[in-house]
PDB file of C-alpha atoms and ligand atoms in Angstrom:
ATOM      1  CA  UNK B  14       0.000   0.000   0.000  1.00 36.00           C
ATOM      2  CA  UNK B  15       1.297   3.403  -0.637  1.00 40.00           C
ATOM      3  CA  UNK B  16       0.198   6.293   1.353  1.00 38.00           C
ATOM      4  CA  UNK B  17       0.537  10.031   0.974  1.00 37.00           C
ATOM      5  CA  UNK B  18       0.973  11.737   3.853  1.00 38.00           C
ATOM      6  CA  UNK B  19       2.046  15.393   4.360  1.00 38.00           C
ATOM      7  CA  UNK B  20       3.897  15.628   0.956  1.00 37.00           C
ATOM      8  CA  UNK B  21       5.629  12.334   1.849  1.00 35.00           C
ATOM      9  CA  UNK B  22       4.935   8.873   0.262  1.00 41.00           C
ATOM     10  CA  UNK B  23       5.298   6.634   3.203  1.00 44.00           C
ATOM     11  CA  UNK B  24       4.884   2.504   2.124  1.00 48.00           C
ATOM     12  CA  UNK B  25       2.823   0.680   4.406  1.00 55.00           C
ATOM     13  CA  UNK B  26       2.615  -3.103   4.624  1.00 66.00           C
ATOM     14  CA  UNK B  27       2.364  -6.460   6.436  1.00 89.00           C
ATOM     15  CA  UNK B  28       4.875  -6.720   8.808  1.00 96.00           C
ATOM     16  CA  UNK B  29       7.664  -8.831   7.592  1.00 98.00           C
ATOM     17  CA  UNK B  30       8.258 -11.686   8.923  1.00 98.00           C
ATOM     18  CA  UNK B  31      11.845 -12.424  10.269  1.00 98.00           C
ATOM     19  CA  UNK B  32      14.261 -15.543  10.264  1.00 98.00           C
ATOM     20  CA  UNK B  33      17.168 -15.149  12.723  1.00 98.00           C
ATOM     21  CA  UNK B  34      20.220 -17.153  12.112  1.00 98.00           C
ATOM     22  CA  UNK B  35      22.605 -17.346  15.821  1.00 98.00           C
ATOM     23  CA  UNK B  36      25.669 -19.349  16.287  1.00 98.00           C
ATOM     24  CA  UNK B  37      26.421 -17.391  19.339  1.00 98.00           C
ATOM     25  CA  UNK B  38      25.577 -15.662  22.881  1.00 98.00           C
ATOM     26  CA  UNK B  39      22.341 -13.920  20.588  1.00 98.00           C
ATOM     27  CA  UNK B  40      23.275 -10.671  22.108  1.00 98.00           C
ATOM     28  CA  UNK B  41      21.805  -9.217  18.787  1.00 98.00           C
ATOM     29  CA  UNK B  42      19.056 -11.566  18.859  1.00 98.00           C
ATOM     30  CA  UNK B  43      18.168 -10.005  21.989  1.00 98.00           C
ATOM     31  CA  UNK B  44      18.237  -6.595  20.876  1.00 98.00           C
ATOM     32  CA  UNK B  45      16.196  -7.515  17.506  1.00 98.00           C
ATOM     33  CA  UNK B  46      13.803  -8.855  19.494  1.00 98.00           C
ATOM     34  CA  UNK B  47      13.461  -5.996  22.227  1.00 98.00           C
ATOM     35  CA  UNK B  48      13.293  -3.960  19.059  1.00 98.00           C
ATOM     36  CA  UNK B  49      10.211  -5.663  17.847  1.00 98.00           C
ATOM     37  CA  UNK B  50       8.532  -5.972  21.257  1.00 98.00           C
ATOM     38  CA  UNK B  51       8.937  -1.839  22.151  1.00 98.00           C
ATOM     39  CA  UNK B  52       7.393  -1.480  18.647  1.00 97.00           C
ATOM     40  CA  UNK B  53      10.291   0.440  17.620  1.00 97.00           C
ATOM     41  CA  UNK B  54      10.764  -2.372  14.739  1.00 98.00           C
ATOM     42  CA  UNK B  55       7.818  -3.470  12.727  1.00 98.00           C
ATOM     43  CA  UNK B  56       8.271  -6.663  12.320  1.00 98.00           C
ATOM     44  CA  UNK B  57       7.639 -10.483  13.363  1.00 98.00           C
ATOM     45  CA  UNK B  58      10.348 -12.714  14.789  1.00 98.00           C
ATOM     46  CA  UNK B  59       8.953 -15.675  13.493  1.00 98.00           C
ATOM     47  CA  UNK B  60      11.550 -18.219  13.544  1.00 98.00           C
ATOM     48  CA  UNK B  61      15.045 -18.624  14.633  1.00 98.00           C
ATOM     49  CA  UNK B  62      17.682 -21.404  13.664  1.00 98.00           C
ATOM     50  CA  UNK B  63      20.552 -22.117  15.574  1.00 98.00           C
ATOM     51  CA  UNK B  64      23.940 -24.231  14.686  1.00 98.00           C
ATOM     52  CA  UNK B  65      25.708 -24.513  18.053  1.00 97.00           C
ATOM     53  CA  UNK B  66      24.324 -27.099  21.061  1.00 97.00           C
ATOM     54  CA  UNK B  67      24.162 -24.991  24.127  1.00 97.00           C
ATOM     55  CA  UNK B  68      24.628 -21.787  22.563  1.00 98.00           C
ATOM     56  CA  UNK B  69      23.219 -18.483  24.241  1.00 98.00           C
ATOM     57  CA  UNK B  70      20.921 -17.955  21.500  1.00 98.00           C
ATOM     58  CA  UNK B  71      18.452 -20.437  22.043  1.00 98.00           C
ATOM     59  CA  UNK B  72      17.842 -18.857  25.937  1.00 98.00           C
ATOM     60  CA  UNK B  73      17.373 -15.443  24.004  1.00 98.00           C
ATOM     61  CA  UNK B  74      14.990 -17.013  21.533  1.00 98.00           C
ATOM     62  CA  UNK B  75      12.988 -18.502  24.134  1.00 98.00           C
ATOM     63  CA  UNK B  76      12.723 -15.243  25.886  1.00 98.00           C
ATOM     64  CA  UNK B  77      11.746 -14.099  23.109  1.00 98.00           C
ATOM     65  CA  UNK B  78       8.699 -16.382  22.905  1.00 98.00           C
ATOM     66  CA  UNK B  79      10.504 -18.776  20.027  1.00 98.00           C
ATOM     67  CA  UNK B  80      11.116 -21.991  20.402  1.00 98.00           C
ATOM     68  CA  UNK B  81      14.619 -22.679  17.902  1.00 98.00           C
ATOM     69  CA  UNK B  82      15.267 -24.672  15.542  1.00 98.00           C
ATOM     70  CA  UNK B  83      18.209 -26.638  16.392  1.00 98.00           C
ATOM     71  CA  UNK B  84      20.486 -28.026  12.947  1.00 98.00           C
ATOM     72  CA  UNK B  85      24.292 -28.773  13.959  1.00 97.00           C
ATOM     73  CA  UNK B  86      25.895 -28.011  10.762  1.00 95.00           C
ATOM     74  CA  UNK B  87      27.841 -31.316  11.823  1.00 94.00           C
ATOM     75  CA  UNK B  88      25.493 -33.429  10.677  1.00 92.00           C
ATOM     76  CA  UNK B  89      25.571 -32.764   7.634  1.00 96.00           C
ATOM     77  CA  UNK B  90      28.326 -33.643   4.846  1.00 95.00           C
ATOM     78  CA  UNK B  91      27.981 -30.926   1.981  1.00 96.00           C
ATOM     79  CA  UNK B  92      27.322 -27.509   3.027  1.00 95.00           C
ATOM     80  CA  UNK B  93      24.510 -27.016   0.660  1.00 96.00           C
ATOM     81  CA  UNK B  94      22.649 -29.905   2.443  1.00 97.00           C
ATOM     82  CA  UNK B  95      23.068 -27.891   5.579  1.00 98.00           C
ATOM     83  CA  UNK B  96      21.732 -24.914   3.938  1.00 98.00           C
ATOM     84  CA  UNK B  97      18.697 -26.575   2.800  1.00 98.00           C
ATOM     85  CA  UNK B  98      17.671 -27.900   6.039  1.00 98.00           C
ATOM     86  CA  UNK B  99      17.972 -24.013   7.556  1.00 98.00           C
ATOM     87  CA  UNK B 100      15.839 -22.904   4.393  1.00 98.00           C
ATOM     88  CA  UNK B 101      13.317 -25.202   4.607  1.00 98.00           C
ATOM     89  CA  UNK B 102      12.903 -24.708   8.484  1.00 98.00           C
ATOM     90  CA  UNK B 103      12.763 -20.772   8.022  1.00 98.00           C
ATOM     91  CA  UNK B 104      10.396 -21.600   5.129  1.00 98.00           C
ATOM     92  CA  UNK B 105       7.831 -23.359   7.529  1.00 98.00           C
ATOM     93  CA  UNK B 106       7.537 -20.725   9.862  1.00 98.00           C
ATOM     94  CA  UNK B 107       6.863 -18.334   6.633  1.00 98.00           C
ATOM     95  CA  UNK B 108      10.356 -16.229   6.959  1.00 98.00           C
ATOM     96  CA  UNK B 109      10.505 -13.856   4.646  1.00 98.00           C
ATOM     97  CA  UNK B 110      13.736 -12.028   6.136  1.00 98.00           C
ATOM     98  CA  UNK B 111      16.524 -14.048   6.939  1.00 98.00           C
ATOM     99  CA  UNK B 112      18.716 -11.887   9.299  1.00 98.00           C
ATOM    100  CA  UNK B 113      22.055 -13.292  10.382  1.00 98.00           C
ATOM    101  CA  UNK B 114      23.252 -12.833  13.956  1.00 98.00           C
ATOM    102  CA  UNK B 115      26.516 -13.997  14.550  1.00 98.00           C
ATOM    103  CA  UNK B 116      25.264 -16.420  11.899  1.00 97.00           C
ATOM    104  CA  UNK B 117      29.288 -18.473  11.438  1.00 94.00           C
ATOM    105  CA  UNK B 118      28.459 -20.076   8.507  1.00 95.00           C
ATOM    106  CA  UNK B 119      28.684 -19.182   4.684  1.00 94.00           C
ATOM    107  CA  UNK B 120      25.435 -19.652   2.737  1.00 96.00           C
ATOM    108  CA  UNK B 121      25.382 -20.673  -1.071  1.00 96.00           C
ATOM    109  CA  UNK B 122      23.928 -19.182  -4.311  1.00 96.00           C
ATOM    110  CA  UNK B 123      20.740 -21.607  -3.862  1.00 97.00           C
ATOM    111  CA  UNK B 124      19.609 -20.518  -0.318  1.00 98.00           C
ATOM    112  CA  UNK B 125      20.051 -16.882  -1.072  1.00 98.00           C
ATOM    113  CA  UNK B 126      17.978 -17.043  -4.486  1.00 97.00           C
ATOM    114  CA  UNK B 127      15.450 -19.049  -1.670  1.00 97.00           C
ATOM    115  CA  UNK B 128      14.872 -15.729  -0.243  1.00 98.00           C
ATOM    116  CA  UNK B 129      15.211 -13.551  -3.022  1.00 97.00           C
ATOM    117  CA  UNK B 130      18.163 -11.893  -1.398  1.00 92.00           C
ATOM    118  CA  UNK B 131      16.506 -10.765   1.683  1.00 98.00           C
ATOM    119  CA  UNK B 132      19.371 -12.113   3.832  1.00 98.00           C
ATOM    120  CA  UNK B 133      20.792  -9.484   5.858  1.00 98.00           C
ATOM    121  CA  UNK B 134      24.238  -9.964   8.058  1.00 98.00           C
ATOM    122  CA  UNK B 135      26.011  -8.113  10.945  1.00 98.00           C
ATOM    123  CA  UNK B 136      29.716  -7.821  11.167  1.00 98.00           C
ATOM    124  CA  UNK B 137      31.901  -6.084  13.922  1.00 98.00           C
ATOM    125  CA  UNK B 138      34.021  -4.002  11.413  1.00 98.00           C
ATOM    126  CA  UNK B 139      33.796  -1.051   8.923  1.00 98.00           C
ATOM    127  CA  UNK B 140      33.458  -3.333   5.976  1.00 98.00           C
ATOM    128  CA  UNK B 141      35.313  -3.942   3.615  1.00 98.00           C
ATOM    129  CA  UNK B 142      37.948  -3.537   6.084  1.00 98.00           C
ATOM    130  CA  UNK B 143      38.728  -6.729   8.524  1.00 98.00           C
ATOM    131  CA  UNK B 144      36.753  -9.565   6.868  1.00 98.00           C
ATOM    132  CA  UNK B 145      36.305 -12.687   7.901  1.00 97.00           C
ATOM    133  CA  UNK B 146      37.304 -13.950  11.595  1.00 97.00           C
ATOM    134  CA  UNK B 147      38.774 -12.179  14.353  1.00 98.00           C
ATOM    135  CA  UNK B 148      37.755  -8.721  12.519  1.00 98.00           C
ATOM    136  CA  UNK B 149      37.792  -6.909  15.981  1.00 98.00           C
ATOM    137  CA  UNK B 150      41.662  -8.574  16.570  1.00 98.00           C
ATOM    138  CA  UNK B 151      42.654  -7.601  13.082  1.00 98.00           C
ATOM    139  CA  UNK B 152      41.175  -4.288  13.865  1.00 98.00           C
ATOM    140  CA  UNK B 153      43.517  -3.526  16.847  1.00 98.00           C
ATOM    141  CA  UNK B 154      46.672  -5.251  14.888  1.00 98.00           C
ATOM    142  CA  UNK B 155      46.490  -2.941  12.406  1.00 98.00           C
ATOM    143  CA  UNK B 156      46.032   0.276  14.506  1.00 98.00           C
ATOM    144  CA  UNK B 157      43.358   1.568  13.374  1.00 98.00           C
ATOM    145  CA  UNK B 158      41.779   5.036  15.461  1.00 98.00           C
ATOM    146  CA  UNK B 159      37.886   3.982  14.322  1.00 98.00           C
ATOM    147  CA  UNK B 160      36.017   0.651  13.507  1.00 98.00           C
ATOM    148  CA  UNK B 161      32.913  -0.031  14.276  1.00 98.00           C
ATOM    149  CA  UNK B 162      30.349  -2.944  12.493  1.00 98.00           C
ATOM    150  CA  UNK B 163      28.042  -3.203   9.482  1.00 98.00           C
ATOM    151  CA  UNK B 164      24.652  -4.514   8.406  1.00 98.00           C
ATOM    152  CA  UNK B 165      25.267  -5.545   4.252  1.00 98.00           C
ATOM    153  CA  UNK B 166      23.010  -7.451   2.653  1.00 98.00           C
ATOM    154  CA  UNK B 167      24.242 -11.255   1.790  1.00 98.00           C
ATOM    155  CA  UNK B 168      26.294 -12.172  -1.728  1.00 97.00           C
ATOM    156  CA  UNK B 169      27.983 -15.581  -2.137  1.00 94.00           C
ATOM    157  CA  UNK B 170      31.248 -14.239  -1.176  1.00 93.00           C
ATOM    158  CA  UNK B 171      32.021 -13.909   2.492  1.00 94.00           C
ATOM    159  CA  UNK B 172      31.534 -10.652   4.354  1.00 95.00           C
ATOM    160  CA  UNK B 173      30.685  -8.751   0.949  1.00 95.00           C
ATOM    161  CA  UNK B 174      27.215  -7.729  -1.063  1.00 97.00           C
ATOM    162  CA  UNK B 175      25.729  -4.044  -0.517  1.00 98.00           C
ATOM    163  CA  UNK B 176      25.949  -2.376   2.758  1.00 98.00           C
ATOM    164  CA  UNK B 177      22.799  -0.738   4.664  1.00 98.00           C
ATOM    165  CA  UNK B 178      24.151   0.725   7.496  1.00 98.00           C
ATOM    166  CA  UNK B 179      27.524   1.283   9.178  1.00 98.00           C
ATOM    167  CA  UNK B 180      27.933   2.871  13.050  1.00 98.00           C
ATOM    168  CA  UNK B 181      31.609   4.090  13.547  1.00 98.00           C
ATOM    169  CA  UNK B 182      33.006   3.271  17.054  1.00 98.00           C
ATOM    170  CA  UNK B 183      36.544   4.730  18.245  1.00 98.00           C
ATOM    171  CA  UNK B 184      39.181   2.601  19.198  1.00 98.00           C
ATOM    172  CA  UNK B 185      40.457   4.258  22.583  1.00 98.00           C
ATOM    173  CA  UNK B 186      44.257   4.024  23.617  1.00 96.00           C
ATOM    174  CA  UNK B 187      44.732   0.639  25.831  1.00 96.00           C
ATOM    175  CA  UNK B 188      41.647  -0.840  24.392  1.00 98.00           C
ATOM    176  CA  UNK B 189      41.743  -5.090  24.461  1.00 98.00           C
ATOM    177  CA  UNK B 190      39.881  -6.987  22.374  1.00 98.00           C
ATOM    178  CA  UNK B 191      37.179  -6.878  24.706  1.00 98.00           C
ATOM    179  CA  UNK B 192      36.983  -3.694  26.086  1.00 98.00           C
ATOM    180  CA  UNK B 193      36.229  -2.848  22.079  1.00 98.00           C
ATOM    181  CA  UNK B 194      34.114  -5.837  21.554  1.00 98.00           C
ATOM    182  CA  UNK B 195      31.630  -4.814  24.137  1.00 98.00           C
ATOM    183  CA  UNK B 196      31.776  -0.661  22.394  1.00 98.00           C
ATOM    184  CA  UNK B 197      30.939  -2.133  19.287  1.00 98.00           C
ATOM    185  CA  UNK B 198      28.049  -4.646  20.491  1.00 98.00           C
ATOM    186  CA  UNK B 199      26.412  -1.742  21.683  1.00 98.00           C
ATOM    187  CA  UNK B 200      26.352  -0.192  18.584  1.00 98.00           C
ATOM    188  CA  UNK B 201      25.659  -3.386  16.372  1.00 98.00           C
ATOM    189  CA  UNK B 202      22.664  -3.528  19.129  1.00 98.00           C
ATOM    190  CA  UNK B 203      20.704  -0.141  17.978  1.00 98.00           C
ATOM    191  CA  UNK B 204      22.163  -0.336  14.294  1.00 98.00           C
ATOM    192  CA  UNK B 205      20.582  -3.609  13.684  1.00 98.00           C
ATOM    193  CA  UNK B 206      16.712  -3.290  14.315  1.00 98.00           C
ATOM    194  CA  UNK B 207      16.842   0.016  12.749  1.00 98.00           C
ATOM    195  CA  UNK B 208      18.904  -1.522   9.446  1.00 98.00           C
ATOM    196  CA  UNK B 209      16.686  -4.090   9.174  1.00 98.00           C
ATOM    197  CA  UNK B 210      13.742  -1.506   8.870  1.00 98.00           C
ATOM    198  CA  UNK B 211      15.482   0.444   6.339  1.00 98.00           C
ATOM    199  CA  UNK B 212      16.273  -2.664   4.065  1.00 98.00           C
ATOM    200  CA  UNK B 213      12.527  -3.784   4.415  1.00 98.00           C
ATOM    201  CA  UNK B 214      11.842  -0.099   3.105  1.00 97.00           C
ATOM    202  CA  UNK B 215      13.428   0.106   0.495  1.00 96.00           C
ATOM    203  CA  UNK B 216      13.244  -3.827  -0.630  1.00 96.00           C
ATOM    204  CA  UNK B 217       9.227  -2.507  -0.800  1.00 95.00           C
ATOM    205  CA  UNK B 218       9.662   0.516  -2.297  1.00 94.00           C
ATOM    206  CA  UNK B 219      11.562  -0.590  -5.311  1.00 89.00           C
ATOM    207  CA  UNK B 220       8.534  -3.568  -5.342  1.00 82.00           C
ATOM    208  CA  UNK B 221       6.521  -1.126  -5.548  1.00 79.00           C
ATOM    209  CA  UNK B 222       8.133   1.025  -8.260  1.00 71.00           C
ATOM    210  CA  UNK B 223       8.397  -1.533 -10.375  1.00 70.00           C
ATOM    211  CA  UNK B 224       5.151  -3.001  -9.744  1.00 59.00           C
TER     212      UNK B 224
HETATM  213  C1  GAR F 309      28.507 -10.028  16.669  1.00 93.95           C
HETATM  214  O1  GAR F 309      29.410  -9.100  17.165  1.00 93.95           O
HETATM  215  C2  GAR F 309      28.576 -10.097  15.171  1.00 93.95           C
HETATM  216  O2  GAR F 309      28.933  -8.892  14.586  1.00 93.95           O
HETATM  217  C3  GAR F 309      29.629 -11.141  14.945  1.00 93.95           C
HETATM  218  O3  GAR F 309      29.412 -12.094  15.934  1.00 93.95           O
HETATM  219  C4  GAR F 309      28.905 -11.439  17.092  1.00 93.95           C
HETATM  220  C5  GAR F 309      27.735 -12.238  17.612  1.00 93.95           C
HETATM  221  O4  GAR F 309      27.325 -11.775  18.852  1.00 93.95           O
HETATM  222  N1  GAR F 309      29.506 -11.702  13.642  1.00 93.95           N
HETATM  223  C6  GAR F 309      30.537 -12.026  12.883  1.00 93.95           C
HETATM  224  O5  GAR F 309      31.694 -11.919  13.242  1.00 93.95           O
HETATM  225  C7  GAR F 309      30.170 -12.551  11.497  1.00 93.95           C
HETATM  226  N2  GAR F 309      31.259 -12.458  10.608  1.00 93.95           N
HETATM  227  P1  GAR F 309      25.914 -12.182  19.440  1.00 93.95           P
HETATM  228  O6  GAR F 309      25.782 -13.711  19.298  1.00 93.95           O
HETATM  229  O7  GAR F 309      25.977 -11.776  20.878  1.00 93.95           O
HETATM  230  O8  GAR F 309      24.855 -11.452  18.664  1.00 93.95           O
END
């Protein structure tokens, strides 16, 4: 739907419905979540796959009123096999967004064409700078005065495809790994839920120019 309002054309629709991918402590999970349930993201966390037993994310999607999916990526002997057990869970639950969340896995050509391309990732760097593991780490090796993390949308090669948002974070003198770790959480924590609304905004608006 397309309103006018003030001058402004503002689109309004059904409120997507979100797939969260967590290897991890779901920190961002969390905040995606709290996001969604102050109203200050419109959206539906309607499923949430994770890869690692006794990870932190399934307590968060729990709290969160989700019950994960649990897929060990171990089980599984070609990595597109994995990938189309996570699509075809995400798929049942009617995801429409996948958004990665300390997501350690790469994804292939097949599941991103599942979802059109709406797969959105987080990364604790200014990309394209400090790819890949240990980008915080690689960050203070190579002296750098600002970092900071990114929201990009999802291409076949790691850590790459179009960027949404990017918060800058300073690197302080005497900052450890996770003294800057925990600055740049908090920033991936309120860039996330609001990068995820601008990518559904614009993913609709350019739906509904062409349409
Ligand atoms: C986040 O900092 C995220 O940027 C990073 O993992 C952390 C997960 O924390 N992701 C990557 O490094 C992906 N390349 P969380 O589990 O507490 O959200």
């Amino acid at each position: 739907m397309l309103l006018s309002l003030g001058g402004c054309e503002e689109i309004v629709g059904e409120r997507p419905r979100l797939g969260v991918l967590a290897s991890g402590a779901g920190s961002n999970l969390g905040a995606i979540a709290g996001a969604i349930a102050a109203g200050e993201l419109d959206a539906t966390l309607s499923a949430v796959v994770c890869n690692v037993e006794g990870a932190g994310a399934i307590g968060r999607a729990r709290e969160a009123g989700v019950e994960p999916a649990l897929i060990r990526h171990g089980g599984f002997e070609r990595r597109a096999d994995f990938d189309a057990a996570v699509a075809d869970a995400l798929r049942a639950s009617g995801v429409e967004w996948v958004v990665m969340a300390g997501w350690m896995r790469l994804v292939g050509r097949e599941f991103l064409e599942a979802f059109d391309g709406r797969v959105l990732n987080i990364h604790p760097s200014l990309l394209p700078s400090f790819k890949g593991l240990r980008a915080i780490e690689q960050a203070l090796d190579a002296g750098v005065a600002i970092t900071g993390c990114t929201v990009h949308e999802v291409a076949e090669n790691m850590d790459s495809g179009p960027i949404v948002a990017q918060a800058a974070v300073a690197v302080r003198p005497g900052d450890d790994a996770s003294a800057l770790r925990a600055r740049i959480q908090r920033a991936e924590h309120a860039l996330y839920p609001r990068a995820i609304a601008a990518a559904v905004a614009a993913d609709r608006a350019k739906t509904t120019h062409q349409g």
